Coordinates of C-alpha atoms and ligand atoms in Angstrom, one line a residue:
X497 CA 0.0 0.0 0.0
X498 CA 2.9 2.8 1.2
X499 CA 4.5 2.0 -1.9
X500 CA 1.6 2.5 -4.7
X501 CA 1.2 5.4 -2.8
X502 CA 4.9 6.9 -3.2
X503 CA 4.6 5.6 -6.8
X504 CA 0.8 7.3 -7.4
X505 CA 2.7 10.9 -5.9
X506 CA 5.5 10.4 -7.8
X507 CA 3.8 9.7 -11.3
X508 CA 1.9 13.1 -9.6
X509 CA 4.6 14.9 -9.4
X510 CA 6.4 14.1 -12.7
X511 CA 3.1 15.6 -14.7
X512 CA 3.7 19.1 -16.4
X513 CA 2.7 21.6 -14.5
X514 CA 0.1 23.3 -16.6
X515 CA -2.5 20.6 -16.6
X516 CA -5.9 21.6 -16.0
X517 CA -5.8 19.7 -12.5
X518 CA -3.2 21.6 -11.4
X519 CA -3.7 25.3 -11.5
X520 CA -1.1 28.1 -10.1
X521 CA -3.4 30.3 -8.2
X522 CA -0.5 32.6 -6.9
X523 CA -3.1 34.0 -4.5
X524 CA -1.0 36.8 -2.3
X525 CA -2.0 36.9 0.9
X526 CA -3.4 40.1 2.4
X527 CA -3.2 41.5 6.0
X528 CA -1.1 38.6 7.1
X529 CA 1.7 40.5 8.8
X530 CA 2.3 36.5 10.2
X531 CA 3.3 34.8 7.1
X532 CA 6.7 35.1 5.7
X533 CA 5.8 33.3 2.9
X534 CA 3.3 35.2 1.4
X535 CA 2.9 33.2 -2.2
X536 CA 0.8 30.2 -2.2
X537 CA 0.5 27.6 -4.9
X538 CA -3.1 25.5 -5.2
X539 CA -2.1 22.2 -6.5
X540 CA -5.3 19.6 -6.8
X541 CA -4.4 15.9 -7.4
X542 CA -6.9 14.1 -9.2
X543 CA -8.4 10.7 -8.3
X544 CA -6.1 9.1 -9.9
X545 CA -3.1 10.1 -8.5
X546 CA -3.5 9.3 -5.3
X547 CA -4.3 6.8 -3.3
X548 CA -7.6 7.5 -0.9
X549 CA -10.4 5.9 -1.6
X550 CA -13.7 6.7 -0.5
X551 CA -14.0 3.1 1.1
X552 CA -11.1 4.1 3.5
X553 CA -13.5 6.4 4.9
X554 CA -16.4 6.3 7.9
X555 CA -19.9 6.4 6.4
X556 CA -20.2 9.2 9.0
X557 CA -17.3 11.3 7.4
X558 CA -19.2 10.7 4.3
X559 CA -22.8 11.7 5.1
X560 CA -21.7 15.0 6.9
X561 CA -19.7 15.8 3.3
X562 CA -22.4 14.7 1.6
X563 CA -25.0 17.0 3.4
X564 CA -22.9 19.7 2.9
X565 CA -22.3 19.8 -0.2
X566 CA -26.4 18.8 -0.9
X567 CA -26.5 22.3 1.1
X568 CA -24.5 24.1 -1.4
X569 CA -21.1 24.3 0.6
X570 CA -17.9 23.2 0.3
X571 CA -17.0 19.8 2.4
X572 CA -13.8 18.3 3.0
X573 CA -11.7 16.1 4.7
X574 CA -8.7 17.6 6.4
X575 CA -5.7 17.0 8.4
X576 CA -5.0 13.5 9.8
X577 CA -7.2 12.0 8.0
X578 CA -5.9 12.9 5.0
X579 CA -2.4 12.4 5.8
X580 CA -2.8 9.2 7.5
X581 CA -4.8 7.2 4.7
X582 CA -2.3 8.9 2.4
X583 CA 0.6 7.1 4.1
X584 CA -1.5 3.9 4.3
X585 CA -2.8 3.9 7.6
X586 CA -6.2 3.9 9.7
X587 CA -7.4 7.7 10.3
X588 CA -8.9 7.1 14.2
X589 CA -11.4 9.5 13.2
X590 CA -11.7 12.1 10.4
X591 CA -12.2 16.6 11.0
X592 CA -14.3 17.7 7.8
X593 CA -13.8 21.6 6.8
X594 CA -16.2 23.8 5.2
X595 CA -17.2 27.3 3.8
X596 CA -20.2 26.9 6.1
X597 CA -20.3 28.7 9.6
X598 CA -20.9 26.9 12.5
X599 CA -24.6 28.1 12.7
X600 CA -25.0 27.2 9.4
X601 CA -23.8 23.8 9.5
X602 CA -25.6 23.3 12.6
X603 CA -29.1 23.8 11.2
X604 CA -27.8 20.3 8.7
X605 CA -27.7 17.9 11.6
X606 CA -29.7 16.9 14.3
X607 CA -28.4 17.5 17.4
X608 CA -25.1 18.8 16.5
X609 CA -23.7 21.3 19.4
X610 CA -21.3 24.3 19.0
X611 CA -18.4 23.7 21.1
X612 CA -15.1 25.7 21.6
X613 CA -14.4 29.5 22.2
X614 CA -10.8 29.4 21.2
X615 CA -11.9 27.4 17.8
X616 CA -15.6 27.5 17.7
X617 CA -16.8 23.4 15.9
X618 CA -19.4 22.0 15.6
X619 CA -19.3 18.4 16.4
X620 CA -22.3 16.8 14.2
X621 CA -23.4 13.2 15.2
X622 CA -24.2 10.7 12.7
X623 CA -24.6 7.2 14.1
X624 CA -22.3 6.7 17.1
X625 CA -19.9 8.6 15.5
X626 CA -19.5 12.7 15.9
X627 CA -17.2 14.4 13.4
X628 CA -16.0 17.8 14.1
X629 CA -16.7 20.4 11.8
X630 CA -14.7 23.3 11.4
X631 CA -15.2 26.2 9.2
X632 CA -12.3 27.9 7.0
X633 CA -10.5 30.2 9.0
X634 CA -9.3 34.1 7.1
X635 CA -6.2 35.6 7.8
X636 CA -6.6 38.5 10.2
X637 CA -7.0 41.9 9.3
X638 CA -7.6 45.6 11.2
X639 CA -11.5 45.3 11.3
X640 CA -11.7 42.0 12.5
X641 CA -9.5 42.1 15.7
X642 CA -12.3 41.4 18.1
X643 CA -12.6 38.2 16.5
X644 CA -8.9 37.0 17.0
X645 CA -6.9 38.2 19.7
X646 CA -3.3 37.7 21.1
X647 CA -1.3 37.9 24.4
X648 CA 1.4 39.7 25.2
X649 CA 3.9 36.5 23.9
X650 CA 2.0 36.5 20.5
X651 CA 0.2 33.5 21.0
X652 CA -3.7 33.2 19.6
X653 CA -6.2 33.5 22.3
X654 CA -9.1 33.5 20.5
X655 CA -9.2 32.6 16.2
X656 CA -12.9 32.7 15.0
X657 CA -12.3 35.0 11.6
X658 CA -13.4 32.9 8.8
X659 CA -11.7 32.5 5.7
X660 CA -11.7 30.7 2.3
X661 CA -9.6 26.8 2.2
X662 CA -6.4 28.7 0.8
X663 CA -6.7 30.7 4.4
X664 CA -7.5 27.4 6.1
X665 CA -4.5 25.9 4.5
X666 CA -2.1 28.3 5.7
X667 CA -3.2 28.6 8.6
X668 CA -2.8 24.5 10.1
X669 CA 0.0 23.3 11.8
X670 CA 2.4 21.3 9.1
X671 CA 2.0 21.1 5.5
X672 CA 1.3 17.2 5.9
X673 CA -1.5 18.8 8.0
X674 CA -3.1 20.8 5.6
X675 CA -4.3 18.4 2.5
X676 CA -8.0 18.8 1.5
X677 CA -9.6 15.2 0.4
X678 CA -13.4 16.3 -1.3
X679 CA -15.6 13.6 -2.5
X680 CA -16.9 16.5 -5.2
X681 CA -14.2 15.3 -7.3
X682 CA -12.1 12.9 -5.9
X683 CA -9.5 15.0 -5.4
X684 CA -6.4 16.3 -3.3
X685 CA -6.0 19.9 -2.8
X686 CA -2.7 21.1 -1.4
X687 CA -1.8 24.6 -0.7
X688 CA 1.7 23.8 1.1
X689 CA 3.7 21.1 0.0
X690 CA 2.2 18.8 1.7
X691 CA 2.0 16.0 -0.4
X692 CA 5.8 16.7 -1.3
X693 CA 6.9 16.3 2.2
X694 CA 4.7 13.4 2.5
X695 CA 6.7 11.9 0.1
X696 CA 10.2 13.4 1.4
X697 CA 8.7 12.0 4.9
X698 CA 8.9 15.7 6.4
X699 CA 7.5 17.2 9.4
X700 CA 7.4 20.8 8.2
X701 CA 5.7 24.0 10.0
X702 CA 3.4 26.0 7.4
X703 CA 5.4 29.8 7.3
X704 CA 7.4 31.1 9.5
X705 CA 8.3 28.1 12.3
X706 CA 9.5 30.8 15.2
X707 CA 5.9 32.7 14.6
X708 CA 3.6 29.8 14.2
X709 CA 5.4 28.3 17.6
X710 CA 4.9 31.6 19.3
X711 CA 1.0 32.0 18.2
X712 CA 0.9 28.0 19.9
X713 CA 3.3 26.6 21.8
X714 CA 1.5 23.0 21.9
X715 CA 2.7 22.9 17.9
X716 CA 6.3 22.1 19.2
X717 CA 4.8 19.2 20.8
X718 CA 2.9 18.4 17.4
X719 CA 6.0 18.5 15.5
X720 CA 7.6 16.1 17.8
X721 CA 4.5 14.1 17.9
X722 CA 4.1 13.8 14.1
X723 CA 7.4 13.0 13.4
X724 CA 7.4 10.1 16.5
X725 CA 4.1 8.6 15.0
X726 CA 4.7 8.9 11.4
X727 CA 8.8 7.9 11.6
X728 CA 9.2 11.3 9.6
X729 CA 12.4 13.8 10.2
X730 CA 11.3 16.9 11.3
X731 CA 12.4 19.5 8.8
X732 CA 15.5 21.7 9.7
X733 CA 14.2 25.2 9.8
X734 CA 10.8 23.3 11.9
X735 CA 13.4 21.7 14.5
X736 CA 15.9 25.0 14.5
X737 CA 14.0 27.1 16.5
X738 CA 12.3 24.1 19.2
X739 CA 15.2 24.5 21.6
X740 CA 15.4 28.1 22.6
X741 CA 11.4 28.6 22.5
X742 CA 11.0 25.4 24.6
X743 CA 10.5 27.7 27.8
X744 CA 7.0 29.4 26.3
X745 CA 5.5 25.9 26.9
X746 CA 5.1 27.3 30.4
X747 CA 2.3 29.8 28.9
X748 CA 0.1 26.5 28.1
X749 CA -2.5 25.8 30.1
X750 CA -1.6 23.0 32.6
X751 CA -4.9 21.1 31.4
X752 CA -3.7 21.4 28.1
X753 CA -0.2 20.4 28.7
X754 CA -2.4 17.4 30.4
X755 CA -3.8 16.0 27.1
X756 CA -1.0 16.7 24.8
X757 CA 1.4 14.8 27.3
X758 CA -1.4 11.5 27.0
X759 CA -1.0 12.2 23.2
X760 CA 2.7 12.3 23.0
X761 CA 3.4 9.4 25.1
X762 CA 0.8 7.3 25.6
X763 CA -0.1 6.4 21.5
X764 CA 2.6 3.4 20.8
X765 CA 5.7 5.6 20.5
X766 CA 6.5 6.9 23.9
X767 CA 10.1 6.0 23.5
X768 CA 10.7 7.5 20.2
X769 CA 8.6 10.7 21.7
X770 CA 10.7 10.7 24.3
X771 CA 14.5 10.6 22.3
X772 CA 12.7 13.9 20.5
X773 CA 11.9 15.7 23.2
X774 CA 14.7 15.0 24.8
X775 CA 17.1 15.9 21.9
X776 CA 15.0 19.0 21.0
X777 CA 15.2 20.0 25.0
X778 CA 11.4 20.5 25.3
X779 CA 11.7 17.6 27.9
X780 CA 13.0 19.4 30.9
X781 CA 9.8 22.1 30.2
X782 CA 7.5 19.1 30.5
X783 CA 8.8 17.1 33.1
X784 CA 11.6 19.3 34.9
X785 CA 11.9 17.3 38.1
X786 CA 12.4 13.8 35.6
X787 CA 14.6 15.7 34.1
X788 CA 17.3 16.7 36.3
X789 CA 17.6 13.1 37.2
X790 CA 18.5 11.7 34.3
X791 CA 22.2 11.8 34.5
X792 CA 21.4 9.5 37.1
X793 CA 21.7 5.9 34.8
X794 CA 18.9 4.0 36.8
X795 CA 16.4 7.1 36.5
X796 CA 17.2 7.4 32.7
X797 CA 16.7 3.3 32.6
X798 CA 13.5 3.7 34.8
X799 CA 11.9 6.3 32.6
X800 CA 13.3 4.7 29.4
X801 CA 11.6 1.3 30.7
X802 CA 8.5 2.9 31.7
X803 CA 7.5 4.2 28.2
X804 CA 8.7 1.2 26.3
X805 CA 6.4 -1.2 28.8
X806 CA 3.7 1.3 27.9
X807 CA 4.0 1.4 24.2
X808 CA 4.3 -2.5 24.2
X809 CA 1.2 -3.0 26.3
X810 CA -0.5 -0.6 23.4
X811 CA 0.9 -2.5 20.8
X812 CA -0.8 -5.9 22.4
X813 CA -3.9 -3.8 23.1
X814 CA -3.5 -4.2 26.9
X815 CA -4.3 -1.3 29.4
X816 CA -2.5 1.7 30.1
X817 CA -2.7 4.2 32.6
X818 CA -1.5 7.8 33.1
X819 CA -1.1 6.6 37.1
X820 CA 1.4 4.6 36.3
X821 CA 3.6 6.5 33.3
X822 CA 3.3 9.3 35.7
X823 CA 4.3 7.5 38.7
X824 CA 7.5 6.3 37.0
X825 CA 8.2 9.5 35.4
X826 CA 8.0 11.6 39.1
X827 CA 9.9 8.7 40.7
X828 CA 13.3 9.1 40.8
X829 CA 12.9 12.9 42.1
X830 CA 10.6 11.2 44.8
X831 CA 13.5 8.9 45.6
X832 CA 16.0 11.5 45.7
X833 CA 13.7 14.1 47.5
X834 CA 12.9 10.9 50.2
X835 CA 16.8 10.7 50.5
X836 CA 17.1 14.2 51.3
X837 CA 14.8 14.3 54.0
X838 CA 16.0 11.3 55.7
X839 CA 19.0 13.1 55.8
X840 CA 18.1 14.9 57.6
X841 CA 16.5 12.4 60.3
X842 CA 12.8 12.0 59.3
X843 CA 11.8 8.7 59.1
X844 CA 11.1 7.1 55.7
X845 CA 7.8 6.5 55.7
X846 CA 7.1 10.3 56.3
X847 CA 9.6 11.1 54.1
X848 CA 8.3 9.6 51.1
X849 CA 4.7 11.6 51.6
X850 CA 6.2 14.8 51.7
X851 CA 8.7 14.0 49.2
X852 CA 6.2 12.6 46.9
X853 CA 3.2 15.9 47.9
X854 CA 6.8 18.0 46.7
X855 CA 7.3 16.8 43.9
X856 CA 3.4 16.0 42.5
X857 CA 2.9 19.8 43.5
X858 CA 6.0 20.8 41.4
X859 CA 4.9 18.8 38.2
X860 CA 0.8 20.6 38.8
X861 CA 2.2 23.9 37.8
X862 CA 3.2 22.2 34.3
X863 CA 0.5 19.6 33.7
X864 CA -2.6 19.0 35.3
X865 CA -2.9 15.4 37.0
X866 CA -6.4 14.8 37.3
X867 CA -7.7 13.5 40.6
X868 CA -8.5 9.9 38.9
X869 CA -5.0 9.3 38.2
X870 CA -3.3 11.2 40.9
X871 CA -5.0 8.5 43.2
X872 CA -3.9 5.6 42.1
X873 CA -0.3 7.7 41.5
X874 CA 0.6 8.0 45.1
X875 CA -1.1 4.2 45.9
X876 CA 1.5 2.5 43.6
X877 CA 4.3 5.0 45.5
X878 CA 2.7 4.0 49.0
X879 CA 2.6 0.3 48.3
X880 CA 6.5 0.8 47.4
X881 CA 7.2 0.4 51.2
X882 CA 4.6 -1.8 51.7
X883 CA 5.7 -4.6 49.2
X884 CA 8.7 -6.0 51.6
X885 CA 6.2 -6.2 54.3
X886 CA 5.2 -9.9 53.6
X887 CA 4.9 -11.4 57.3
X888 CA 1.4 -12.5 58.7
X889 CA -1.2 -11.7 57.0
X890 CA -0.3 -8.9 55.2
X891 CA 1.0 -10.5 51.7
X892 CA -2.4 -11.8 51.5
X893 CA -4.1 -8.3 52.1
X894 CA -1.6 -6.2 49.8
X895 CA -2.7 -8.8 47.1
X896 CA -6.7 -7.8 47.6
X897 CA -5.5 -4.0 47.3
X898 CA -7.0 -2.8 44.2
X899 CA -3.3 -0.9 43.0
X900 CA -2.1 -4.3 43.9
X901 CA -0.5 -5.1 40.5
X902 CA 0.1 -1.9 39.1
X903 CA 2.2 -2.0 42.3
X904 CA 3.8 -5.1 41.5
X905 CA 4.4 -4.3 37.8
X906 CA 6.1 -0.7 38.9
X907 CA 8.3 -3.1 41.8
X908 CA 9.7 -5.1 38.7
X909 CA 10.4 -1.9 36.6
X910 CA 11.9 -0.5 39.9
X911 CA 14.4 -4.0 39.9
X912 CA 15.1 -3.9 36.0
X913 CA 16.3 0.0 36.4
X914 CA 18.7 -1.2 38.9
X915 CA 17.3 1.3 41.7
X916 CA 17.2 -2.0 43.5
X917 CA 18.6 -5.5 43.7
X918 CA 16.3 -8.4 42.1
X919 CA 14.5 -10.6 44.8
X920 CA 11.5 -9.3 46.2
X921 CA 9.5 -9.0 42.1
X922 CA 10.5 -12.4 42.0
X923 CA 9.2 -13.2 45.3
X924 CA 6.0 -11.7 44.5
X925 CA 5.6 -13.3 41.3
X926 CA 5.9 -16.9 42.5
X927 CA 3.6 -16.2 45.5
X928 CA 0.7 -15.5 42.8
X929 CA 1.1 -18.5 41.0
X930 CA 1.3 -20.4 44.3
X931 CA -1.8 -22.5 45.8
X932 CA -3.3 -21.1 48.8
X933 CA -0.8 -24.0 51.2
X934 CA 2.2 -23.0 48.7
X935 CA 1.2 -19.3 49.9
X936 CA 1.0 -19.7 53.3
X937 CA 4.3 -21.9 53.7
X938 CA 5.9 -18.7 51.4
X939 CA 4.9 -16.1 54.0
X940 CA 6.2 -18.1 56.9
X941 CA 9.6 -18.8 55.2
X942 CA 10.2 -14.7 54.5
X943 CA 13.6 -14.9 55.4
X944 CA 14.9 -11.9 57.8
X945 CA 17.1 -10.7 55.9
X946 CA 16.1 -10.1 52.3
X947 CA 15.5 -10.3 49.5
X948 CA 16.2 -6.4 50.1
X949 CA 14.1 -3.9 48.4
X950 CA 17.2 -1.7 49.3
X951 CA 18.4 1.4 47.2
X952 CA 21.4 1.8 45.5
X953 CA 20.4 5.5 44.7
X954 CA 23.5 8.0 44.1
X955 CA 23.3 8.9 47.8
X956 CA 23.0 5.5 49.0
X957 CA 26.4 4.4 47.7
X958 CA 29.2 3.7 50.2
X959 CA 26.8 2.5 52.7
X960 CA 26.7 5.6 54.4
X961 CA 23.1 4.7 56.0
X962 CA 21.0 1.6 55.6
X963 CA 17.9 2.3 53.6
X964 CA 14.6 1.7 56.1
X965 CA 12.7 1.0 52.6
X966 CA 15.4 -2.2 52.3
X967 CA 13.2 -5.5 51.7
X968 CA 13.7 -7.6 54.8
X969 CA 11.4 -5.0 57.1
X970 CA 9.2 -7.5 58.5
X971 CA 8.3 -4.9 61.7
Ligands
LIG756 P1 -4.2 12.9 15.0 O1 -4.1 11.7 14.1 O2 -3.3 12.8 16.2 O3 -5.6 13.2 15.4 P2 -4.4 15.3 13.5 O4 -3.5 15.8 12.5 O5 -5.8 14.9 13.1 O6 -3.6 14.1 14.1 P3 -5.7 17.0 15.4 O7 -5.2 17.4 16.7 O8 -6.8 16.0 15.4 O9 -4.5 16.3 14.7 O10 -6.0 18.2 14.6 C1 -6.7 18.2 13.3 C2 -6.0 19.2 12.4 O11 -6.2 20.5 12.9 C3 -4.5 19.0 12.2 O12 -4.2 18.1 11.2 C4 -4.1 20.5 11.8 O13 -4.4 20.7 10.4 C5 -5.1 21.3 12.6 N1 -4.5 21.7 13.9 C6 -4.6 21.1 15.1 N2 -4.0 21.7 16.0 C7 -3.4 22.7 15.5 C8 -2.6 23.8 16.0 N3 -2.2 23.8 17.3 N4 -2.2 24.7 15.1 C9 -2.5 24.7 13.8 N5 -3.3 23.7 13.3 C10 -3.7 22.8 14.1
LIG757 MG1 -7.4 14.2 14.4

């Protein structure tokens, strides 16, 4: 499939410019201060250079288009839908775009709701299914400035000036972004480049990269993203600026940061995400307190483990959880914060609460942790000291506990980092599988003295102090 489709935009691209498909509109752009590049260049690919097929598409997609266009107004498909069935994949849900205002398109379908003040959509319902709706945005100009506004570090507050596609176009993300599939047609429109770069397997920002970052912040993210998911490069001049405008992503909304974060690293390619963000230095502006650990081996291990445990669970189509990326990614700065205080004589079990309240309160003021997974968080920490605790009846009571295994699977991660020696995971493992006698003999032959749970954290080295959070505390 990719490789009819590199051949279909090759045998595109090879075809004289002059046809009647492909049309050099030249259109200048006007009040658009924002742009450097003020030229655009329609090119429309007809059906049969390209490979999307109306098949590929929901019968949802296809009715709003349809209704739309029976309406009068333009309908299309845009943006990862496009991109993603170009490149031979399965959109997880299609945007359509149209001349039509949201009131407008509102009075077509049943139901549909206006939602947004940033963006205003309309997200129509057909079936199960609701497909956003967006109308073209326009280019802003003097008269219009109530409808688009910006803050003081020129990012877009509020963007509701509507426009023509060519405004749309230029106006989206990445020119892989920004390709217009209409079943009026058949065809491809691309104001950009896009289907160049899908070729060239380019992550590139649409004009100027430095403005377009500043207007949004979240699209350094989305380059990152893009080229993590697709396995594309991002394009020089996209990537140059990333490092020293890395510190606006502080202006983003913590909410925000929230749902991009799940985005970036909980879709199949958290490690690859991670390498990005990490070379493009937007990593310590996500996850500071992660990040200053990192020269620390086992925390670079830890975090490199926890992503690549998450994306492998995705790939098998098992269950994943923000709780427990998070409480891997927050760990190690827990562990060292824990050190610190029992430095200086509080006792460990104290220590860990106010080391891990520190450093959950640290990472709120960059991304929001909702309640529902903040819980469960500080469980899997809490159950960290709890785990060498196997005497009586407690091994049978930690295994009721409803973070029980999320527990256990973040004790096995903490043993593959090398934070701690190998033992109790084991232990653990064997007492599942055990019969209820097989169980009861395990707990009774705990041996005194280990396995240990014990640190081997930077601070720890040179046995300076015993570790209280050491596996054979049986108290
Ligand atoms: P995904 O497959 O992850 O959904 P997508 O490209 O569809 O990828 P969305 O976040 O669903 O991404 O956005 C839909 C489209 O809206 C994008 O393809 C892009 O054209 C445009 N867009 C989204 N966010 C931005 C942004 N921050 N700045 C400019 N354009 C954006
Ligand atoms: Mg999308």
């Amino acid at each position: 499939m990719f490789n009819s489709l590199i051949s279909t935009i090759k045998r595109w691209h090879s075809k004289p410019k002059t046809s009647d498909a492909q049309e050099l509109a030249g259109n200048v752009a006007k009040n658009s201060p924002k742009r450097s590049s003020s030229k655009t260049r329609r090119v429309v690919v007809p059906r049969n250079d390209h490979a999307i097929s109306r098949r590929d598409i929901s019968r949802a997609a296809l009715t709003v288009m349809k209704r739309l266009q029976e309406a009068g107004f333009q309908a299309y498909i845009v943006g990862g839908g496009v991109r993603d069935l170009l490149l031979g994949g399965h959109p997880k849900d299609f945007d359509v775009a149209t001349d039509a205002t949201p009131e407008q398109a509102k009075q077509l379908f049943r139901g549909a709701r206006i939602v947004g003040r940033r963006f205003r959509i309309l997200h129509a319902r057909i079936g199960r299914e609701v497909i956003e709706v967006t109308t073209f945005r326009g280019h802003h100009s003097d008269g219009e400035e109530h409808e688009a506004q910006q803050s003081e570090h020129g990012m877009l507050l509020r963007d509701n000036v509507y426009g023509d596609l060519e405004s749309d176009a230029v106006r989206r993300d990445f020119t892989v972004n920004a390709l217009y599939y209409t079943t009026d047609g058949f065809e491809v429109h691309d104001y950009t480049g896009g289907m160049s770069d899908i070729e060239q397997r380019l992550i590139r920002m649409i004009g100027d990269p430095a403005t377009r970052y500043k207007e949004d912040p979240v699209r350094m993210l989305r380059a990152v993203r893009f080229a993590a998911k697709l396995d594309f490069d991002i394009e020089p001049n996209t990537a140059a600026p990333l490092k020293e405008l890395a510190p606006l992503l502080r202006n983003v909304a913590p909410a925000r940061m929230f749902d991009e974060i799940l985005k970036l690293l909980m879709s199949g390619h958290g490690v690859r995400t991670f390498e990005l963000l990490h070379q493009h230095k937007l990593w310590p502006h996500l996850f500071p307190d992660n990040a200053a650990q990192l020269d620390n081996p086992e925390a670079l291990e830890l975090t490199r483990l926890a992503l690549r445990n998450t994306d492998l669970r995705i790939r098998n189509d098992q269950r994943v959880t923000p709780a427990f990326l998070y409480a891997a990614l927050l760990w190690p700065a827990i562990n060292a914060e824990q050190q610190f205080l029992m430095d200086k004589g509080i006792p460990p079990v104290p220590a860990l609460a106010q080391a891990a309240q520190k450093i959950t309160n640290s990472q709120l003021t960059h991304t929001a942790i909702p309640k529902r997974f903040s819980i469960p968080m500080r469980e899997i920490w809490d159950m960290q000291s709890r785990l060498p605790r196997r005497g009586g009846e407690r091994a049978f009571r930690l295994m009721e506990h409803p973070r029980f295994r999320a527990a256990y699977d973040f004790l096995l991660l903490r043993e593959e980092s090398g934070e701690i020696p190998k033992g109790l995971g084991q232990w653990w493992t064997e007492f599942q599988q055990a019969d209820e006698d097989g169980r009861t003999q395990m707990v009774r032959d705990v041996p005194r003295n280990g396995p240990k749970g014990k640190s081997r954290g930077r601070r720890n080295r040179g046995g300076r102090r015993r570790n209280p959070r050491s596996g054979n505390d049986e108290s």
